[in-house]
Structure formats: structure tokens, C-alpha cells
Short mmCIF file of N, CA, C and O in Angstrom, two decimals:
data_model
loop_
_atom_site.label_atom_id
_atom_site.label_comp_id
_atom_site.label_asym_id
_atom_site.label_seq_id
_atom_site.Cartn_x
_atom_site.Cartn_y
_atom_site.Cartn_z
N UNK A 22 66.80 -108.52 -214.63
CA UNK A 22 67.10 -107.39 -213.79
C UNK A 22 65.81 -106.93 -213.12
O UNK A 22 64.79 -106.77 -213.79
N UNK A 23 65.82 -106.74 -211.86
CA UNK A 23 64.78 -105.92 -211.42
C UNK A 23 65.46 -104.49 -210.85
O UNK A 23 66.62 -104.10 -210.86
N UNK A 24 63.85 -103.70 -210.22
CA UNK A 24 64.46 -102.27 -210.14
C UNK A 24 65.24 -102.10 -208.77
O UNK A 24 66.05 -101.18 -208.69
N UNK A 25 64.95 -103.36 -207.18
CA UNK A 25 66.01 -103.51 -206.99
C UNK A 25 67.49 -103.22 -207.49
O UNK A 25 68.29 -102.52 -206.86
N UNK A 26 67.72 -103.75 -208.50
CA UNK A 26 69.02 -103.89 -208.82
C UNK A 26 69.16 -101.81 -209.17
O UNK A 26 70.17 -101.22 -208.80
N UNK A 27 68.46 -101.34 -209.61
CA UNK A 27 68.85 -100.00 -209.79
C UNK A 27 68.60 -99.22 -208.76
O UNK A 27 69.56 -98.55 -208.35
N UNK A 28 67.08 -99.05 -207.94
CA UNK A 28 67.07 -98.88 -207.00
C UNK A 28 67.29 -99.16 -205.60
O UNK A 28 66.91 -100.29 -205.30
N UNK A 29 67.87 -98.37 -204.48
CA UNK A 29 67.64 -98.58 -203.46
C UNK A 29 66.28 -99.40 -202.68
O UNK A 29 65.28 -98.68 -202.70
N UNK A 30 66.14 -100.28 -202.23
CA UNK A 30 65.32 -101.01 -201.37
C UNK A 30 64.76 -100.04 -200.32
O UNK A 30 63.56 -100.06 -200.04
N UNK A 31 65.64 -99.19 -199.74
CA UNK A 31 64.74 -98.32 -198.55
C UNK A 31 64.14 -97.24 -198.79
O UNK A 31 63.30 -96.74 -198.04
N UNK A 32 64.67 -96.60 -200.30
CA UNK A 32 64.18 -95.71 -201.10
C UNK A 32 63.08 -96.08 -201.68
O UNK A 32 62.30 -95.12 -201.72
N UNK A 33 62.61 -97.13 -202.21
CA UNK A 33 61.65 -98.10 -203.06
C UNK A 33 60.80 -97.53 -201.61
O UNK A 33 60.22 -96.46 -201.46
N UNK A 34 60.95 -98.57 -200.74
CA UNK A 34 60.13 -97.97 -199.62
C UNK A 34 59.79 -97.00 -198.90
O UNK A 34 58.80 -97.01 -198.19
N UNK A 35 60.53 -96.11 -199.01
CA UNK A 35 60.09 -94.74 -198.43
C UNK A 35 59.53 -93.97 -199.11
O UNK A 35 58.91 -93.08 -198.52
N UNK A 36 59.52 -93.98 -200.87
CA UNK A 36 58.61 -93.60 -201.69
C UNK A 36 57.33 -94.03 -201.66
O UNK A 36 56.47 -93.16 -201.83
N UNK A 37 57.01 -95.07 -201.50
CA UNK A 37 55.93 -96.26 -201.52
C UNK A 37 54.87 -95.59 -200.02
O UNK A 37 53.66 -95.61 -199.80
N UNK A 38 56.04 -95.07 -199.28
CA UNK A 38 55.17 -94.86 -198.01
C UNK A 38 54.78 -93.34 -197.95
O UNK A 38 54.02 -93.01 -197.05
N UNK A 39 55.11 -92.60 -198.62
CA UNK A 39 54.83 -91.36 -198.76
C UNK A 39 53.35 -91.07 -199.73
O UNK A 39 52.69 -90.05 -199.51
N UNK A 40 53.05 -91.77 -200.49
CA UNK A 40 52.28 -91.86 -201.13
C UNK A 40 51.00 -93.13 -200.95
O UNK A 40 50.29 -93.41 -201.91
N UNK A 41 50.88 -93.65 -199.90
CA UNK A 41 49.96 -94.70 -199.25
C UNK A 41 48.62 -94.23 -199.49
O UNK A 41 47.88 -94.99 -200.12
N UNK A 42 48.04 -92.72 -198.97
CA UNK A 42 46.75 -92.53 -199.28
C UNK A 42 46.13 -92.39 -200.33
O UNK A 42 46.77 -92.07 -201.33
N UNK A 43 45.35 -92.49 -200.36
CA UNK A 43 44.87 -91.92 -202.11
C UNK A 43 44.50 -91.25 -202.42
O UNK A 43 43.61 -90.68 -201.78
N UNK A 44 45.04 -90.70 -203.99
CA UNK A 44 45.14 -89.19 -203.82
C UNK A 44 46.58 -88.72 -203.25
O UNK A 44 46.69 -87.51 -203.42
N UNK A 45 47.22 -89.03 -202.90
CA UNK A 45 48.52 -89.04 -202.47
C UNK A 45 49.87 -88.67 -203.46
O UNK A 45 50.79 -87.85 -203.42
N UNK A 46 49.60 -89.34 -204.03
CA UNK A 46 50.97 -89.74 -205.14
C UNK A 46 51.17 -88.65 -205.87
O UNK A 46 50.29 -87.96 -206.37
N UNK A 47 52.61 -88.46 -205.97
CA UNK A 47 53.06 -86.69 -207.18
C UNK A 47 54.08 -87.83 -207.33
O UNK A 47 54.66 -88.45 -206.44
N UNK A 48 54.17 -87.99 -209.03
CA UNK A 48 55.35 -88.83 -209.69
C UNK A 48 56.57 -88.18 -209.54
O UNK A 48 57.60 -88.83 -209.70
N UNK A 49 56.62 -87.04 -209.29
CA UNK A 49 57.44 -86.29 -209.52
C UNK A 49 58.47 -85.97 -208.12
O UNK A 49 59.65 -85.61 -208.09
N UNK A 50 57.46 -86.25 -206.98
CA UNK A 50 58.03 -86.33 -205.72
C UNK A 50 58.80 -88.07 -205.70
O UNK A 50 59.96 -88.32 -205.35
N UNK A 51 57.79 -89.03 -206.17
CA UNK A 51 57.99 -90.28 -205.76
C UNK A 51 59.35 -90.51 -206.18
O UNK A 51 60.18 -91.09 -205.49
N UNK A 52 59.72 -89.75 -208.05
CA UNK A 52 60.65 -90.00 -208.49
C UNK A 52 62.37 -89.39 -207.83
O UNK A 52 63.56 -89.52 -208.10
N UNK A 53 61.41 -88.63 -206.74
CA UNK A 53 62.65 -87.82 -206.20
C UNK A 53 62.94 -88.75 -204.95
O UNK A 53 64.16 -88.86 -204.86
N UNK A 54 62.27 -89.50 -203.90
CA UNK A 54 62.36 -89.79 -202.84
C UNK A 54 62.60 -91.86 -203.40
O UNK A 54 62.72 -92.81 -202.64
N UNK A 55 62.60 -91.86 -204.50
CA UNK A 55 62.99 -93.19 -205.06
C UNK A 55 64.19 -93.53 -205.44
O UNK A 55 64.67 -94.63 -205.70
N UNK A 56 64.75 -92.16 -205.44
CA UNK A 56 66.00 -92.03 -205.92
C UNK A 56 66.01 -92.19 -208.02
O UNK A 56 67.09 -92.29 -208.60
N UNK A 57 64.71 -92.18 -208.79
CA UNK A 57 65.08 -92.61 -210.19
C UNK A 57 65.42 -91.17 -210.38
O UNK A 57 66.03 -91.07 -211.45
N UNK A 58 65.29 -90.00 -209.81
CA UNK A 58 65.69 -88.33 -210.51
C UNK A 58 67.23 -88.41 -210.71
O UNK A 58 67.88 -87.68 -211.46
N UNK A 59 67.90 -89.73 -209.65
CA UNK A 59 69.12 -89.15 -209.89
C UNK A 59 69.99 -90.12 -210.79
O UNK A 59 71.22 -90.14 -210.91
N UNK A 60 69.10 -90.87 -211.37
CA UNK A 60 69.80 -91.78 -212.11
C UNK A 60 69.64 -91.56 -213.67
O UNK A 60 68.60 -91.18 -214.22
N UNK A 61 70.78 -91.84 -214.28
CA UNK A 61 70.99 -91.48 -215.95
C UNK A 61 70.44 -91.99 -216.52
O UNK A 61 69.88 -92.93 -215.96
N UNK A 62 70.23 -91.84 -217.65
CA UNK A 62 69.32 -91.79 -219.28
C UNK A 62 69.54 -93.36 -219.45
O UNK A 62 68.44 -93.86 -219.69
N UNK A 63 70.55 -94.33 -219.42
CA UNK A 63 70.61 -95.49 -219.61
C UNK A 63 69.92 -95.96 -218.57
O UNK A 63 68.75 -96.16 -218.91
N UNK A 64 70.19 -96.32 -217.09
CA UNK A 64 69.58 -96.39 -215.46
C UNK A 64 67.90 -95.94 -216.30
O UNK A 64 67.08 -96.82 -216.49
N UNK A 65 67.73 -94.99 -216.57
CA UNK A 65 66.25 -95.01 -216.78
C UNK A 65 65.30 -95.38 -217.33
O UNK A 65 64.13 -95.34 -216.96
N UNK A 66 65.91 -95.93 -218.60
CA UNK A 66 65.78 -96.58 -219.41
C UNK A 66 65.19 -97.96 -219.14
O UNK A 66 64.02 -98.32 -219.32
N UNK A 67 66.57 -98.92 -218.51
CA UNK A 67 65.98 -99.81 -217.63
C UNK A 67 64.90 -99.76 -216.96
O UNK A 67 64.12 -100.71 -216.84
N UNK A 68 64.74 -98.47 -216.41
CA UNK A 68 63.62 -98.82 -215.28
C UNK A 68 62.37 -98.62 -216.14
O UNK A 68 61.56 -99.53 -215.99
N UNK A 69 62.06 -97.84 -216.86
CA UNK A 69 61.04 -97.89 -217.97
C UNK A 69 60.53 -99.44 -218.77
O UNK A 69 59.37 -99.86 -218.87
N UNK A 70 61.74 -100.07 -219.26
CA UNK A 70 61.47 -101.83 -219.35
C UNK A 70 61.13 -102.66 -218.74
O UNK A 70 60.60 -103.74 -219.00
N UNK A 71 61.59 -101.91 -217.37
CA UNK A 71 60.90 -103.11 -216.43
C UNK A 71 59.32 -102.66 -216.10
O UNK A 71 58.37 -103.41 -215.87
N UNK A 72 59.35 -101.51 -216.13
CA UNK A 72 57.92 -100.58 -215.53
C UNK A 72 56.51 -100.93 -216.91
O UNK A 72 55.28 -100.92 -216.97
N UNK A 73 57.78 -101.23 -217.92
CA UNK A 73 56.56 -101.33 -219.17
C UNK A 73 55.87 -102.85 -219.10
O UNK A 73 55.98 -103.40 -220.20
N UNK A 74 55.39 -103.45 -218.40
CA UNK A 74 54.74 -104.78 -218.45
C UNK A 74 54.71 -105.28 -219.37
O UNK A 74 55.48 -106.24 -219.34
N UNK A 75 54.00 -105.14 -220.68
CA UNK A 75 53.69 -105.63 -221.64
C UNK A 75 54.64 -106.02 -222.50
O UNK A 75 54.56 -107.03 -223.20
N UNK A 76 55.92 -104.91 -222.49
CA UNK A 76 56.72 -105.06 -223.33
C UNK A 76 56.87 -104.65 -224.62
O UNK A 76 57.56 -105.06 -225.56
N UNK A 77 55.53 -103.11 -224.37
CA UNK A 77 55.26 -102.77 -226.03
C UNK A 77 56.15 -101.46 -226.50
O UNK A 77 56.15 -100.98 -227.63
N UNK A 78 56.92 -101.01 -225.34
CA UNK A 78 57.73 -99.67 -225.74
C UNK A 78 56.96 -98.54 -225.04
O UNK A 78 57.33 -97.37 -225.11
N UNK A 79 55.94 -98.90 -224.40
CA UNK A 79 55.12 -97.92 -223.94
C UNK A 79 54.57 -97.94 -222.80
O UNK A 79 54.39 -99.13 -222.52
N UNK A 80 54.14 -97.18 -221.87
CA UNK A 80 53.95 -97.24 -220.52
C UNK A 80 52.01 -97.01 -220.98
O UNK A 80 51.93 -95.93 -221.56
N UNK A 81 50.66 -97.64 -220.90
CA UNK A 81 49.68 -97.42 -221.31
C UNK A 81 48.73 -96.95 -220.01
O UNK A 81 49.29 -96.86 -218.92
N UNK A 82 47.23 -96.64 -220.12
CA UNK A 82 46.82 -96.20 -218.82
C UNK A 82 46.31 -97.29 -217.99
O UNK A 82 45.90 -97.18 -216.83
N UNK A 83 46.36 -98.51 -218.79
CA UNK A 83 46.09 -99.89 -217.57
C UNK A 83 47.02 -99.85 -216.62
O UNK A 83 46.93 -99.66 -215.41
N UNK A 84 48.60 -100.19 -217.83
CA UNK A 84 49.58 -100.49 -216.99
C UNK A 84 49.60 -99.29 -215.62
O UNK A 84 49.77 -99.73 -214.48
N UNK A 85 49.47 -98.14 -215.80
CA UNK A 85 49.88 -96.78 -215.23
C UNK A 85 49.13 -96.89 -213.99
O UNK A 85 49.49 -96.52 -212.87
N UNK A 86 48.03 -97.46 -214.33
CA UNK A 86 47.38 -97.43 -212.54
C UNK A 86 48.08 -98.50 -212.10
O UNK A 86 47.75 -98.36 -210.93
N UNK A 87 48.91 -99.65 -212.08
CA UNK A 87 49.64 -100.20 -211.36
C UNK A 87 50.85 -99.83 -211.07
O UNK A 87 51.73 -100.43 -210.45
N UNK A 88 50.85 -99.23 -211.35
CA UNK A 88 52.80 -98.08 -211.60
C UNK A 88 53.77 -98.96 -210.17
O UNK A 88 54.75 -99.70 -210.15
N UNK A 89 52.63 -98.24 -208.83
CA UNK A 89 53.24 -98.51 -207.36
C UNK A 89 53.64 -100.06 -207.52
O UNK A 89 54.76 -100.49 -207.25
N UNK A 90 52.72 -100.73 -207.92
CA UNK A 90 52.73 -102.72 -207.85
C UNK A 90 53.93 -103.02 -208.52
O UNK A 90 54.59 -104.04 -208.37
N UNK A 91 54.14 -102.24 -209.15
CA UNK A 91 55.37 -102.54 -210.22
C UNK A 91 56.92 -102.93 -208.63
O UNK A 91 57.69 -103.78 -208.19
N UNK A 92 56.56 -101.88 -208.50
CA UNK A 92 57.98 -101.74 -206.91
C UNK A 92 57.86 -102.62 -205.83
O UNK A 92 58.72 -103.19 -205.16
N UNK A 93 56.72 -102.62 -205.78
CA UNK A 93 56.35 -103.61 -204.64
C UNK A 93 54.72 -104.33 -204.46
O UNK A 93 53.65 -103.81 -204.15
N UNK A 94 55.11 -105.78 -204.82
CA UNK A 94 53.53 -106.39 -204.82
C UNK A 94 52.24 -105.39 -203.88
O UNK A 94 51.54 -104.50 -204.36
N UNK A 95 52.24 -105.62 -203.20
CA UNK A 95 51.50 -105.16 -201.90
C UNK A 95 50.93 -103.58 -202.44
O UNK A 95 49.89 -103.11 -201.98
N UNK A 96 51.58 -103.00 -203.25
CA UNK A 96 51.42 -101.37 -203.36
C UNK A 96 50.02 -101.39 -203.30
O UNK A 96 49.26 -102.37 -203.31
N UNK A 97 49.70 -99.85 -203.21
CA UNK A 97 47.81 -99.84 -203.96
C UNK A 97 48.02 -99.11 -205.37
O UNK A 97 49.07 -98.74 -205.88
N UNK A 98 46.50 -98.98 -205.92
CA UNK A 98 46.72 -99.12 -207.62
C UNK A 98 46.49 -97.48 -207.30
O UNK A 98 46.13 -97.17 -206.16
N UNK A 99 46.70 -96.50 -208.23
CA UNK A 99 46.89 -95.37 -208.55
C UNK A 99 45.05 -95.41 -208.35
O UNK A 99 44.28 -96.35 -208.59
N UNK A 100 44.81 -94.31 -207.92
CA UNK A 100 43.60 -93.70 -208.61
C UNK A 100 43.17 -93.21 -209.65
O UNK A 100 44.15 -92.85 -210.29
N UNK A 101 41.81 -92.88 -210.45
CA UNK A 101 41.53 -92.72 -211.66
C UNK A 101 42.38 -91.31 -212.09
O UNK A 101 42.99 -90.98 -213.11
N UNK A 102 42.09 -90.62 -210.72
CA UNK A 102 42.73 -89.58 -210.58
C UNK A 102 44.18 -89.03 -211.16
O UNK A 102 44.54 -88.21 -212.00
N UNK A 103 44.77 -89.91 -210.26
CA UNK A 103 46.57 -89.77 -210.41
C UNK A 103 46.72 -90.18 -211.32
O UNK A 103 47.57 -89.57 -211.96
N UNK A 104 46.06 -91.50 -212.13
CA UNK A 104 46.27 -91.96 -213.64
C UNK A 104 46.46 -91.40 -214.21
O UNK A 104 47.51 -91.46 -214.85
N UNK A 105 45.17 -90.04 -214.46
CA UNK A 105 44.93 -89.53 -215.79
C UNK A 105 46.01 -88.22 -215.56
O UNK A 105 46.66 -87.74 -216.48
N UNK A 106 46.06 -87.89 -214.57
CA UNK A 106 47.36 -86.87 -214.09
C UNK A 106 48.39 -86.94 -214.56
O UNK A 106 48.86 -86.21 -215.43
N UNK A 107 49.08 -88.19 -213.82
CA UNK A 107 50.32 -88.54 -214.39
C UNK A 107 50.70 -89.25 -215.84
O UNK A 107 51.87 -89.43 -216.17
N UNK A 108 49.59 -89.64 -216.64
CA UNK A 108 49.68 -89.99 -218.15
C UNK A 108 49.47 -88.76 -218.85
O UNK A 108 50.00 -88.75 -219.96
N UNK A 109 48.69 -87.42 -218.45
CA UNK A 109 48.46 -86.53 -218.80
C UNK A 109 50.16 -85.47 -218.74
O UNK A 109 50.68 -84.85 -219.67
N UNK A 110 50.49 -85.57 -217.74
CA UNK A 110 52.18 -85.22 -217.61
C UNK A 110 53.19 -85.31 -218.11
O UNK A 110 53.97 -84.40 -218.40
N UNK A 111 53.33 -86.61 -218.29
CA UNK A 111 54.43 -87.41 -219.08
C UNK A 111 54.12 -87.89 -220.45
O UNK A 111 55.00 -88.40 -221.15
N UNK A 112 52.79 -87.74 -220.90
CA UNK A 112 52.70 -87.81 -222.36
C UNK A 112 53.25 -86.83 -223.02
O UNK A 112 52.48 -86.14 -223.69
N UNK A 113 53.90 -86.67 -223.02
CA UNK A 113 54.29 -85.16 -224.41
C UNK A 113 54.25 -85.23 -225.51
O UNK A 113 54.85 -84.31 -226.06
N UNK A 114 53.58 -86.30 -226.49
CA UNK A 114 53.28 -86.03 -227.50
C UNK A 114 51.19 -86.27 -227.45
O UNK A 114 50.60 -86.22 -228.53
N UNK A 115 50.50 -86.47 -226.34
CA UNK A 115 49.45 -86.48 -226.98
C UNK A 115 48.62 -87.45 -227.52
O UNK A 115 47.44 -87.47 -227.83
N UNK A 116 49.94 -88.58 -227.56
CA UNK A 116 48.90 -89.58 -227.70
C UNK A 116 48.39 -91.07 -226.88
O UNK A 116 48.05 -92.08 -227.50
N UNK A 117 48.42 -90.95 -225.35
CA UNK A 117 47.88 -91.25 -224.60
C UNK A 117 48.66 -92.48 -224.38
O UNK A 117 48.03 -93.52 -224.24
N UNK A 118 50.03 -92.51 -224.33
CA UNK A 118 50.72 -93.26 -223.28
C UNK A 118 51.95 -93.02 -223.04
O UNK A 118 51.82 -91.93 -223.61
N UNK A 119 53.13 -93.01 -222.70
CA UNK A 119 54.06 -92.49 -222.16
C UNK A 119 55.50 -93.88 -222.88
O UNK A 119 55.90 -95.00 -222.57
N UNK A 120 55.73 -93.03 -223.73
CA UNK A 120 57.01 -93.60 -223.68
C UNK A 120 58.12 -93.34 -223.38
O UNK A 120 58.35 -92.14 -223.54
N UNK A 121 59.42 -94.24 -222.78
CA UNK A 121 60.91 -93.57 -222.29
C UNK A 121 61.23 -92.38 -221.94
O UNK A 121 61.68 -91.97 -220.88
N UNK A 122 60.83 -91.58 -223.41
CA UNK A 122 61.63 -90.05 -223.15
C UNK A 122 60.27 -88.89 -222.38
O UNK A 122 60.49 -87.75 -221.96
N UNK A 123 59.15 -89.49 -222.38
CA UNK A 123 58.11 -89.32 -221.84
C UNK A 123 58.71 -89.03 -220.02
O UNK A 123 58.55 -87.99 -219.37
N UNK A 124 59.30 -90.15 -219.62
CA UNK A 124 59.35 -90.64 -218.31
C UNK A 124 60.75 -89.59 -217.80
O UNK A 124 60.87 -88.89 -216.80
N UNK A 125 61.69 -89.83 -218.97
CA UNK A 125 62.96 -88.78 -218.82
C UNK A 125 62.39 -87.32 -218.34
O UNK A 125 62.73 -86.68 -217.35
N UNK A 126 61.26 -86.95 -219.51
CA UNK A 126 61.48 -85.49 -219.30
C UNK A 126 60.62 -85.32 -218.51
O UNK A 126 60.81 -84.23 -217.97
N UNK A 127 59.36 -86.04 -217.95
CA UNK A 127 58.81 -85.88 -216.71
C UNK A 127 59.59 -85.81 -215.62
O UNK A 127 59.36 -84.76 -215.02
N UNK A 128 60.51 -86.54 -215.04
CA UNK A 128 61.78 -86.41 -213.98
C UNK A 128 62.37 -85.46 -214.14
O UNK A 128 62.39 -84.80 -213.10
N UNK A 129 62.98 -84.94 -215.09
CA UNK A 129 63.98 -83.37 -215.19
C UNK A 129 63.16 -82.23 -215.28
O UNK A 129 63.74 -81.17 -215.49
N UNK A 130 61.72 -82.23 -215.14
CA UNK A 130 60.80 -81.04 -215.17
C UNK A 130 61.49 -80.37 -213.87
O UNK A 130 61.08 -79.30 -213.43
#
């Protein structure tokens, strides 16, 4: 499965393009203009498996600066910036990587 298959293609892209500069990126917008805010707890799930590279249950801060690459080769990599932002956000327990329900309750903020 890719996120194709959950996401919209023009959404993928119009998120992708809203966030081009650097310094740019609010996960929280991307997740809205990507269309993942409006998709359910299972739908998100998925997209978290596919988003998790490694395959360890966890979204880490390597993986996290590639977040955009994940959607589309070509993306650019997060800044140190937005990294530590958005792992800082969606961690809710503290211990420095983001898992599933991490990603859930970052979107329903």
C-alpha cells in the first residue's frame, strides 16, 4: 500500500507546495491541506506504517526530517528547525519519537 492509495494525489501535492520554503512547514496545516485530518484512526494508522521507514513502531528524528520525501521523492528534508518542532509536538510522552497515537493526537489538536 502506499499513501497514494489513502491519500489524494493533488492533495499530496498541494500540501507539499505550501510548505516548499524552509522554515515553512506547520504539520498541522500540512495535515489539514493533505487531507490525513480527515481520515480515521485505522486510515491513520496506515499512514503512520508507511511514514515509519524502519519499521520500528516509531516515527524517530532521522526518519522525521524526511517526513516530506516520504510523499514525494523530490520533497526537501525538514529543517533542524521543524524537526525538533514537530517531534517536540507530537511526542507526548517525552521520549523523543513519535509513535501512532503521537501522530493521532497531533492532528485532532
Amino acid at each position: 500500500m502506499s499513501l497514494t492509495d489513502i491519500l489524494s494525489p493533488s492533495d499530496i501535492a498541494a500540501a507539499l507546495r505550501d510548505c516548499q520554503a524552509p522554515d515553512s512547514f506547520s504539520p498541522k496545516k500540512f495535515f489539514q491541506i493533505s487531507g490525513m485530518s480527515k481520515k480515521s484512526s485505522s486510515q491513520l494508522k496506515e499512514i503512520f506504517r508507511i511514514l515509519d521507514n524502519d519499521q520500528s513502531g516509531f516515527i524517530e528524528e532521522d526518519e522525521l526530517k524526511y517526513f516530506l520525501q516520504r510523499f514525494e521523492c523530490g520533497a526537501r528534508v525538514l529543517t533542524a528547525s521543524e524537526t525538533k518542532t514537530f517531534l517536540a509536538t507530537a511526542d507526548h510522552d517525552g521520549d523523543g519519537k513519535i509513535g501512532a497515537e503521537g501522530i493521532n493526537l497531533f492532528i485532532y489538536r
